Structure formats: C-alpha cells, structure tokens
C-alpha cells in the first residue's frame, strides 16, 4: 500500500475503531484521491480528505415499539448526516439486523461521491436501524416506522435531509414513514423520496437503480464495441434493484440466469423471462417468500448457501449487499470469461476482488457510479415536488438515461489511463470528489 494511504488509514482506524466497512470504503477512495490531491495541493491545505471522512453529524436514537403480542421491542435508529456542501443530505434508510454505525457510515460516505456524480444538488447521508422486517406483520412494520419517525422527524426536512429506501425499505415503509412525518409536522413536503405515485412519488423511481446500473453496463460495453445483446448475465439479490436490473437487461437482449436471496441462489439456464420475473416480483414484494420457491416452481437448480458467481457469465451484476464478491469469486468470474461487472449494490466487491477486476482490465463499474440512478431519480422526485408538477414516465426515464451517460463520461474523464484502460474506480472517486471539495473550500472551514 502507498505509505501516504497507510498513514491516512491509520488515523481513520484509530478514530473509528471496529468500523470495518467504513475503513474499507475510505481506503478505496483514499487510494484514488491521495495521488490526485498531491497534484492539487489546494485540497491538501484545506484538509478536504480528512474533513470529508468525518460526518457532519451522527444521530443515534432509541426506537421502542409494541409487537403483535403486546411485548415491548427496542431497536436502535441512526441517521448519518455526512456532507451538505452541495445540497441537503440525501440517502436511503436500511432496515436489516446487521445494521450498525460502521455500515451506515460506509454507506453515507459512498453516498457523498455518488450524489455528486449525478450532477444534481444533493449532499450525502444514510440511516436505518437493526430492525429485521423478515417475519413481521404489516402492523408491526407500521408501528416500528412510526416510532422511528417520531425521533427522526426533528432532524430531517425537504431542504435539510431527505431520506429514501434501501435494503428492507420500499414503498410500504416509505408510506408509513411519510404518514407519521406529515402527522407530526402538519406539512406535506418532499421530505422523503420513493413515495407512492398518488402522493408525490416519481414515475420510474422504483425501476431507477436497476435500470441505471444496466444503462451504465451498456455505456461501459460500448467503449469496447460490445452491447448486452446476446450476453449471459448473473444477477445476485431478488429485491428492488435486482428485479429491475433483470427487467432492463432482458429488454436489451441479455439473458439473466441467476437470482438470489440471503439463503441461496437459483440458476435458470434458459433465462428469467418476463413471466418468471413477474413470479419473482409477486414472491418477493407481496408474499415476501424465499427465492427457493422459484426453483420449485420452474424445476431449476437451487444452490443453498451459495452465491451466483460460480456460474459462467459474460456480465455480473451484484444487486444484494456489501462484500458479496470476494477475491476467489472475482478470480473465478474472470477465469470464466466475465468481461463486465456493473454494481447495483453498494460496495459488493471486497478490496481484493476490485484489484482482481482492475488487474484483469475488465470493465468494472463501482457502485457509486453504476447504481447512482436510484438517487438521481430521487433527485428528480425532489425537483417535481418543488415544482408541484409530475413528469411522464418517458421524461423521467430519458433524464435518468442521460444522467447515467454523463456519469460514465465523468468516469472516463478522470479514470482513463495512458494505455487507454478506463479505471472507473479512480474515475468515480475523483469525479465525485472535485465538486464537493471545491464547494467545501468555497464555504470556508465549516
Ligand atoms: P431489497 O431489500 O429490496 O433487496 C435486497 C436483496 O438482497 C434481497 O434479495 C436480500 O435477500 C438480499 N440481501 C440483503 N442482505 C443480504 C445479505 N447480507 N446476504 C445476502 N443477500 C442479502 O434492497 P435493494 O434491492 O433496495 O438493495 C440492494 C442493494 O442495492 C443494497 O446494497 C443497496 O444499498 C443498494 N442500492 C439500493 C438502491 C435503491 O434505490 N433501493 C440505490 C442504490 C443502491 P433477503 O430477502 O434474504 O434478505
Ligand atoms: O444507496 C442509494 O443510493 C440508495 N439507497 C438510494 C438513496 C436515495 O436517496 O434515493
């Protein structure tokens, strides 16, 4: 490791002990930025890297709620307000039993760069709770969301901090959260994105992350004269991002052969067509069942406790969670002929896996660039809320597509190496950094 990165990381680790995912996210960015900052000393003198790695504000709170048996349950709620240099804090809420401070800090940190890349005026934030929605009734989820918002509401606002969905938070949860916010503040504002279409939501927001990651893959492939047509694609996850990545890949002529959840994955060599995808959507969004049921219904193979990366593919789209591709799996993907990785999830590849992709010089689109379509469309929802005018499906999709193309251009601008190889990691980190860093300098030492 570059000794300057090592020294910086020693400081980060001492200040944020035990927050492994946060260390990982900061290290990946520091490896791109430290050489860039050496060449641009104004950022060094203003200590931008040190400041950007320290949240502006961290809120941690108790979330008590009553379960269906009348028993008191206690969860922990968080909101990390990471950076507001270019706009209100913006980023999702995650409900998952693994949620802790380090995971939310990594997500908030990534969000700062991602939101800057979208070209829209949004700062970075992230929040959530260790609440596990699995096996909970709708009423329990509602009572949890109401309790969570009963504290969060005093810290957020349409011009202050605008949360949205992430793992475990979709339309149902955003509805409960919005209802409680409105009740407490007596205000109907765009304080959350991912809202229902009848009450201030944007068309295409549910589709946006998966569509965007697919558009980003198309842009990367085009640099090598390739496209999705006829390609075999492995997707992980079967939630919001995975579903709409699968939809768009199929529409553009690719064949999606895997889907997964935290128990295992299914392999459908004939491809998950639109009927089968509808089955997954109903299974996951309505019945809230397990992906194994797909294998039972369609008579395909199910791999218990395994991840899809052992299946031969041209393109991999991780769309489940962080650190879901390790070094060995990355090597196997490359060995099996994978030419492109477009990350729908946040930080799905370990640092070692990223290095495998970069050394093999395949097309590797890191999450902060490839999955930015979700938050970008949240930004478009904010715009529509401010104007009090909704856009059509076509208008929003076109804007999303243009934004993904522009993010790709930014990555090429900052990530193209002398031999022509595009290092999208450097491209996204430096491209996302510059605007935020300049804004921080302009606003003084705050
Ligand atoms: P969902 O809750 O809709 O789906 C999550 C999927 O990932 C489920 O299939 C889930 O399986 C699986 N999963 C979650 N945790 C794990 C785990 N620890 N191990 C294995 N599988 C797991 O979430 P989203 O689709 O919204 O989010 C997926 C990823 O995309 C996350 O990394 C998120 O941060 C990222 N992202 C989401 C955006 C959005 O707009 N929603 C925007 C940008 C990025 P199971 O049902 O078993 O838990
Ligand atoms: O990781 C992400 O970018 C999201 N979960 C979406 C955030 C948002 O505010 O739409």
GROMACS .gro file of N, CA, C and O in nm, residues 107-174:
model
  272
  107UNK      N    1  -2.189   0.362   0.402
  107UNK     CA    2  -2.290   0.394   0.301
  107UNK      C    3  -2.306   0.545   0.284
  107UNK      O    4  -2.319   0.594   0.171
  108UNK      N    5  -2.300   0.618   0.393
  108UNK     CA    6  -2.312   0.765   0.386
  108UNK      C    7  -2.192   0.825   0.314
  108UNK      O    8  -2.204   0.921   0.236
  109UNK      N    9  -2.076   0.769   0.340
  109UNK     CA   10  -1.952   0.817   0.276
  109UNK      C   11  -1.959   0.795   0.125
  109UNK      O   12  -1.933   0.887   0.046
  110UNK      N   13  -1.997   0.675   0.084
  110UNK     CA   14  -2.013   0.645  -0.060
  110UNK      C   15  -2.114   0.740  -0.124
  110UNK      O   16  -2.099   0.784  -0.238
  111UNK      N   17  -2.220   0.768  -0.047
  111UNK     CA   18  -2.330   0.848  -0.100
  111UNK      C   19  -2.286   0.990  -0.137
  111UNK      O   20  -2.337   1.048  -0.233
  112UNK      N   21  -2.190   1.044  -0.063
  112UNK     CA   22  -2.142   1.180  -0.091
  112UNK      C   23  -2.086   1.189  -0.234
  112UNK      O   24  -2.119   1.280  -0.310
  113UNK      N   25  -2.005   1.089  -0.270
  113UNK     CA   26  -1.941   1.088  -0.403
  113UNK      C   27  -2.043   1.054  -0.511
  113UNK      O   28  -2.045   1.113  -0.618
  114UNK      N   29  -2.129   0.957  -0.480
  114UNK     CA   30  -2.232   0.914  -0.574
  114UNK      C   31  -2.325   1.030  -0.609
  114UNK      O   32  -2.353   1.056  -0.725
  115UNK      N   33  -2.371   1.100  -0.505
  115UNK     CA   34  -2.467   1.207  -0.529
  115UNK      C   35  -2.404   1.320  -0.609
  115UNK      O   36  -2.469   1.381  -0.695
  116UNK      N   37  -2.277   1.345  -0.583
  116UNK     CA   38  -2.206   1.446  -0.660
  116UNK      C   39  -2.198   1.405  -0.807
  116UNK      O   40  -2.219   1.486  -0.897
  117UNK      N   41  -2.172   1.278  -0.832
  117UNK     CA   42  -2.163   1.228  -0.971
  117UNK      C   43  -2.292   1.245  -1.049
  117UNK      O   44  -2.290   1.261  -1.171
  118UNK      N   45  -2.406   1.242  -0.980
  118UNK     CA   46  -2.535   1.253  -1.051
  118UNK      C   47  -2.554   1.388  -1.120
  118UNK      O   48  -2.646   1.403  -1.200
  119UNK      N   49  -2.473   1.487  -1.083
  119UNK     CA   50  -2.480   1.626  -1.131
  119UNK      C   51  -2.592   1.704  -1.062
  119UNK      O   52  -2.608   1.823  -1.085
  120UNK      N   53  -2.669   1.640  -0.974
  120UNK     CA   54  -2.780   1.710  -0.906
  120UNK      C   55  -2.731   1.763  -0.771
  120UNK      O   56  -2.636   1.712  -0.714
  121UNK      N   57  -2.800   1.866  -0.717
  121UNK     CA   58  -2.754   1.927  -0.591
  121UNK      C   59  -2.797   1.849  -0.468
  121UNK      O   60  -2.893   1.884  -0.401
  122UNK      N   61  -2.725   1.742  -0.438
  122UNK     CA   62  -2.759   1.661  -0.321
  122UNK      C   63  -2.633   1.629  -0.241
  122UNK      O   64  -2.533   1.582  -0.297
  123UNK      N   65  -2.638   1.655  -0.111
  123UNK     CA   66  -2.532   1.612  -0.020
  123UNK      C   67  -2.550   1.463   0.010
  123UNK      O   68  -2.631   1.395  -0.052
  124UNK      N   69  -2.474   1.413   0.108
  124UNK     CA   70  -2.478   1.268   0.135
  124UNK      C   71  -2.519   1.235   0.276
  124UNK      O   72  -2.477   1.301   0.372
  125UNK      N   73  -2.603   1.132   0.288
  125UNK     CA   74  -2.643   1.083   0.420
  125UNK      C   75  -2.690   0.940   0.410
  125UNK      O   76  -2.705   0.886   0.300
  126UNK      N   77  -2.708   0.877   0.523
  126UNK     CA   78  -2.764   0.740   0.524
  126UNK      C   79  -2.817   0.713   0.664
  126UNK      O   80  -2.769   0.771   0.761
  127UNK      N   81  -2.915   0.626   0.674
  127UNK     CA   82  -2.968   0.594   0.806
  127UNK      C   83  -3.029   0.457   0.807
  127UNK      O   84  -3.018   0.381   0.711
  128UNK      N   85  -3.095   0.426   0.919
  128UNK     CA   86  -3.161   0.297   0.927
  128UNK      C   87  -3.165   0.244   1.068
  128UNK      O   88  -3.150   0.319   1.165
  129UNK      N   89  -3.184   0.113   1.075
  129UNK     CA   90  -3.199   0.050   1.206
  129UNK      C   91  -3.167  -0.098   1.196
  129UNK      O   92  -3.177  -0.158   1.088
  130UNK      N   93  -3.135  -0.157   1.313
  130UNK     CA   94  -3.111  -0.301   1.319
  130UNK      C   95  -3.243  -0.380   1.327
  130UNK      O   96  -3.241  -0.501   1.353
  131UNK      N   97  -3.354  -0.316   1.303
  131UNK     CA   98  -3.485  -0.382   1.296
  131UNK      C   99  -3.484  -0.483   1.180
  131UNK      O  100  -3.438  -0.451   1.071
  132UNK      N  101  -3.536  -0.603   1.204
  132UNK     CA  102  -3.543  -0.706   1.099
  132UNK      C  103  -3.686  -0.719   1.048
  132UNK      O  104  -3.772  -0.774   1.118
  133UNK      N  105  -3.714  -0.670   0.927
  133UNK     CA  106  -3.853  -0.676   0.878
  133UNK      C  107  -3.900  -0.819   0.848
  133UNK      O  108  -4.020  -0.841   0.835
  134UNK      N  109  -3.806  -0.914   0.836
  134UNK     CA  110  -3.846  -1.052   0.799
  134UNK      C  111  -3.937  -1.112   0.905
  134UNK      O  112  -3.906  -1.109   1.024
  135UNK      N  113  -4.052  -1.164   0.861
  135UNK     CA  114  -4.143  -1.232   0.953
  135UNK      C  115  -4.230  -1.136   1.034
  135UNK      O  116  -4.309  -1.179   1.118
  136UNK      N  117  -4.218  -1.007   1.011
  136UNK     CA  118  -4.301  -0.910   1.085
  136UNK      C  119  -4.430  -0.884   1.007
  136UNK      O  120  -4.429  -0.883   0.884
  137UNK      N  121  -4.537  -0.859   1.081
  137UNK     CA  122  -4.664  -0.827   1.015
  137UNK      C  123  -4.660  -0.682   0.964
  137UNK      O  124  -4.576  -0.603   1.007
  138UNK      N  125  -4.753  -0.650   0.875
  138UNK     CA  126  -4.761  -0.511   0.827
  138UNK      C  127  -4.780  -0.415   0.943
  138UNK      O  128  -4.724  -0.305   0.945
  139UNK      N  129  -4.862  -0.456   1.042
  139UNK     CA  130  -4.886  -0.368   1.157
  139UNK      C  131  -4.760  -0.347   1.240
  139UNK      O  132  -4.735  -0.236   1.290
  140UNK      N  133  -4.680  -0.451   1.253
  140UNK     CA  134  -4.554  -0.436   1.328
  140UNK      C  135  -4.459  -0.342   1.254
  140UNK      O  136  -4.395  -0.256   1.315
  141UNK      N  137  -4.452  -0.360   1.121
  141UNK     CA  138  -4.365  -0.272   1.042
  141UNK      C  139  -4.414  -0.128   1.056
  141UNK      O  140  -4.334  -0.034   1.073
  142UNK      N  141  -4.546  -0.110   1.055
  142UNK     CA  142  -4.602   0.026   1.068
  142UNK      C  143  -4.566   0.087   1.203
  142UNK      O  144  -4.520   0.201   1.211
  143UNK      N  145  -4.585   0.009   1.310
  143UNK     CA  146  -4.555   0.064   1.443
  143UNK      C  147  -4.407   0.096   1.457
  143UNK      O  148  -4.370   0.197   1.516
  144UNK      N  149  -4.322   0.010   1.399
  144UNK     CA  150  -4.179   0.040   1.403
  144UNK      C  151  -4.152   0.172   1.328
  144UNK      O  152  -4.083   0.260   1.380
  145UNK      N  153  -4.204   0.182   1.206
  145UNK     CA  154  -4.177   0.302   1.123
  145UNK      C  155  -4.227   0.429   1.193
  145UNK      O  156  -4.161   0.533   1.190
  146UNK      N  157  -4.343   0.419   1.257
  146UNK     CA  158  -4.396   0.537   1.326
  146UNK      C  159  -4.306   0.578   1.442
  146UNK      O  160  -4.278   0.696   1.464
  147UNK      N  161  -4.257   0.479   1.516
  147UNK     CA  162  -4.169   0.510   1.628
  147UNK      C  163  -4.036   0.568   1.578
  147UNK      O  164  -3.983   0.666   1.632
  148UNK      N  165  -3.984   0.508   1.472
  148UNK     CA  166  -3.857   0.555   1.413
  148UNK      C  167  -3.870   0.701   1.371
  148UNK      O  168  -3.786   0.786   1.402
  149UNK      N  169  -3.982   0.732   1.302
  149UNK     CA  170  -4.001   0.870   1.254
  149UNK      C  171  -4.031   0.967   1.368
  149UNK      O  172  -4.000   1.087   1.357
  150UNK      N  173  -4.085   0.915   1.479
  150UNK     CA  174  -4.117   1.005   1.591
  150UNK      C  175  -3.992   1.071   1.647
  150UNK      O  176  -4.000   1.176   1.712
  151UNK      N  177  -3.874   1.011   1.624
  151UNK     CA  178  -3.750   1.079   1.661
  151UNK      C  179  -3.685   1.145   1.539
  151UNK      O  180  -3.640   1.259   1.543
  152UNK      N  181  -3.685   1.070   1.425
  152UNK     CA  182  -3.612   1.121   1.308
  152UNK      C  183  -3.667   1.254   1.257
  152UNK      O  184  -3.593   1.336   1.202
  153UNK      N  185  -3.799   1.275   1.276
  153UNK     CA  186  -3.863   1.390   1.210
  153UNK      C  187  -3.799   1.523   1.247
  153UNK      O  188  -3.796   1.615   1.168
  154UNK      N  189  -3.743   1.531   1.369
  154UNK     CA  190  -3.686   1.661   1.412
  154UNK      C  191  -3.553   1.690   1.346
  154UNK      O  192  -3.498   1.799   1.359
  155UNK      N  193  -3.495   1.592   1.278
  155UNK     CA  194  -3.363   1.610   1.217
  155UNK      C  195  -3.368   1.625   1.065
  155UNK      O  196  -3.265   1.655   1.004
  156UNK      N  197  -3.484   1.598   1.004
  156UNK     CA  198  -3.490   1.596   0.856
  156UNK      C  199  -3.585   1.705   0.804
  156UNK      O  200  -3.651   1.772   0.882
  157UNK      N  201  -3.591   1.720   0.673
  157UNK     CA  202  -3.679   1.819   0.612
  157UNK      C  203  -3.645   1.830   0.464
  157UNK      O  204  -3.533   1.794   0.424
  158UNK      N  205  -3.739   1.880   0.386
  158UNK     CA  206  -3.721   1.884   0.240
  158UNK      C  207  -3.596   1.962   0.199
  158UNK      O  208  -3.538   1.935   0.093
  159UNK      N  209  -3.553   2.061   0.281
  159UNK     CA  210  -3.431   2.137   0.249
  159UNK      C  211  -3.316   2.103   0.343
  159UNK      O  212  -3.213   2.172   0.342
  160UNK      N  213  -3.334   2.002   0.427
  160UNK     CA  214  -3.231   1.969   0.527
  160UNK      C  215  -3.171   1.832   0.501
  160UNK      O  216  -3.049   1.816   0.488
  161UNK      N  217  -3.258   1.734   0.498
  161UNK     CA  218  -3.214   1.594   0.487
  161UNK      C  219  -3.333   1.514   0.435
  161UNK      O  220  -3.441   1.519   0.494
  162UNK      N  221  -3.313   1.444   0.325
  162UNK     CA  222  -3.423   1.376   0.255
  162UNK      C  223  -3.394   1.226   0.241
  162UNK      O  224  -3.327   1.183   0.148
  163UNK      N  225  -3.442   1.145   0.336
  163UNK     CA  226  -3.419   1.000   0.327
  163UNK      C  227  -3.501   0.934   0.217
  163UNK      O  228  -3.590   0.994   0.157
  164UNK      N  229  -3.469   0.806   0.191
  164UNK     CA  230  -3.538   0.726   0.089
  164UNK      C  231  -3.524   0.580   0.130
  164UNK      O  232  -3.493   0.550   0.245
  165UNK      N  233  -3.545   0.488   0.034
  165UNK     CA  234  -3.535   0.345   0.064
  165UNK      C  235  -3.394   0.290   0.047
  165UNK      O  236  -3.306   0.354  -0.009
  166UNK      N  237  -3.374   0.172   0.099
  166UNK     CA  238  -3.254   0.090   0.078
  166UNK      C  239  -3.297  -0.052   0.117
  166UNK      O  240  -3.417  -0.081   0.116
  167UNK      N  241  -3.205  -0.136   0.154
  167UNK     CA  242  -3.243  -0.274   0.192
  167UNK      C  243  -3.351  -0.270   0.300
  167UNK      O  244  -3.337  -0.200   0.400
  168UNK      N  245  -3.459  -0.342   0.276
  168UNK     CA  246  -3.566  -0.353   0.375
  168UNK      C  247  -3.659  -0.233   0.380
  168UNK      O  248  -3.753  -0.231   0.461
  169UNK      N  249  -3.636  -0.134   0.297
  169UNK     CA  250  -3.724  -0.016   0.293
  169UNK      C  251  -3.768   0.006   0.148
  169UNK      O  252  -3.688   0.043   0.063
  170UNK      N  253  -3.896  -0.019   0.124
  170UNK     CA  254  -3.955   0.003  -0.008
  170UNK      C  255  -4.078   0.089   0.007
  170UNK      O  256  -4.092   0.164   0.105
  171UNK      N  257  -4.170   0.077  -0.089
  171UNK     CA  258  -4.288   0.162  -0.091
  171UNK      C  259  -4.371   0.153   0.038
  171UNK      O  260  -4.419   0.255   0.088
  172UNK      N  261  -4.386   0.033   0.091
  172UNK     CA  262  -4.467   0.017   0.213
  172UNK      C  263  -4.409   0.100   0.329
  172UNK      O  264  -4.480   0.177   0.395
  173UNK      N  265  -4.279   0.087   0.351
  173UNK     CA  266  -4.216   0.155   0.464
  173UNK      C  267  -4.213   0.307   0.442
  173UNK      O  268  -4.236   0.383   0.537
  174UNK      N  269  -4.185   0.350   0.319
  174UNK     CA  270  -4.182   0.495   0.292
  174UNK      C  271  -4.321   0.553   0.321
  174UNK      O  272  -4.333   0.663   0.376
   0.00000   0.00000   0.00000
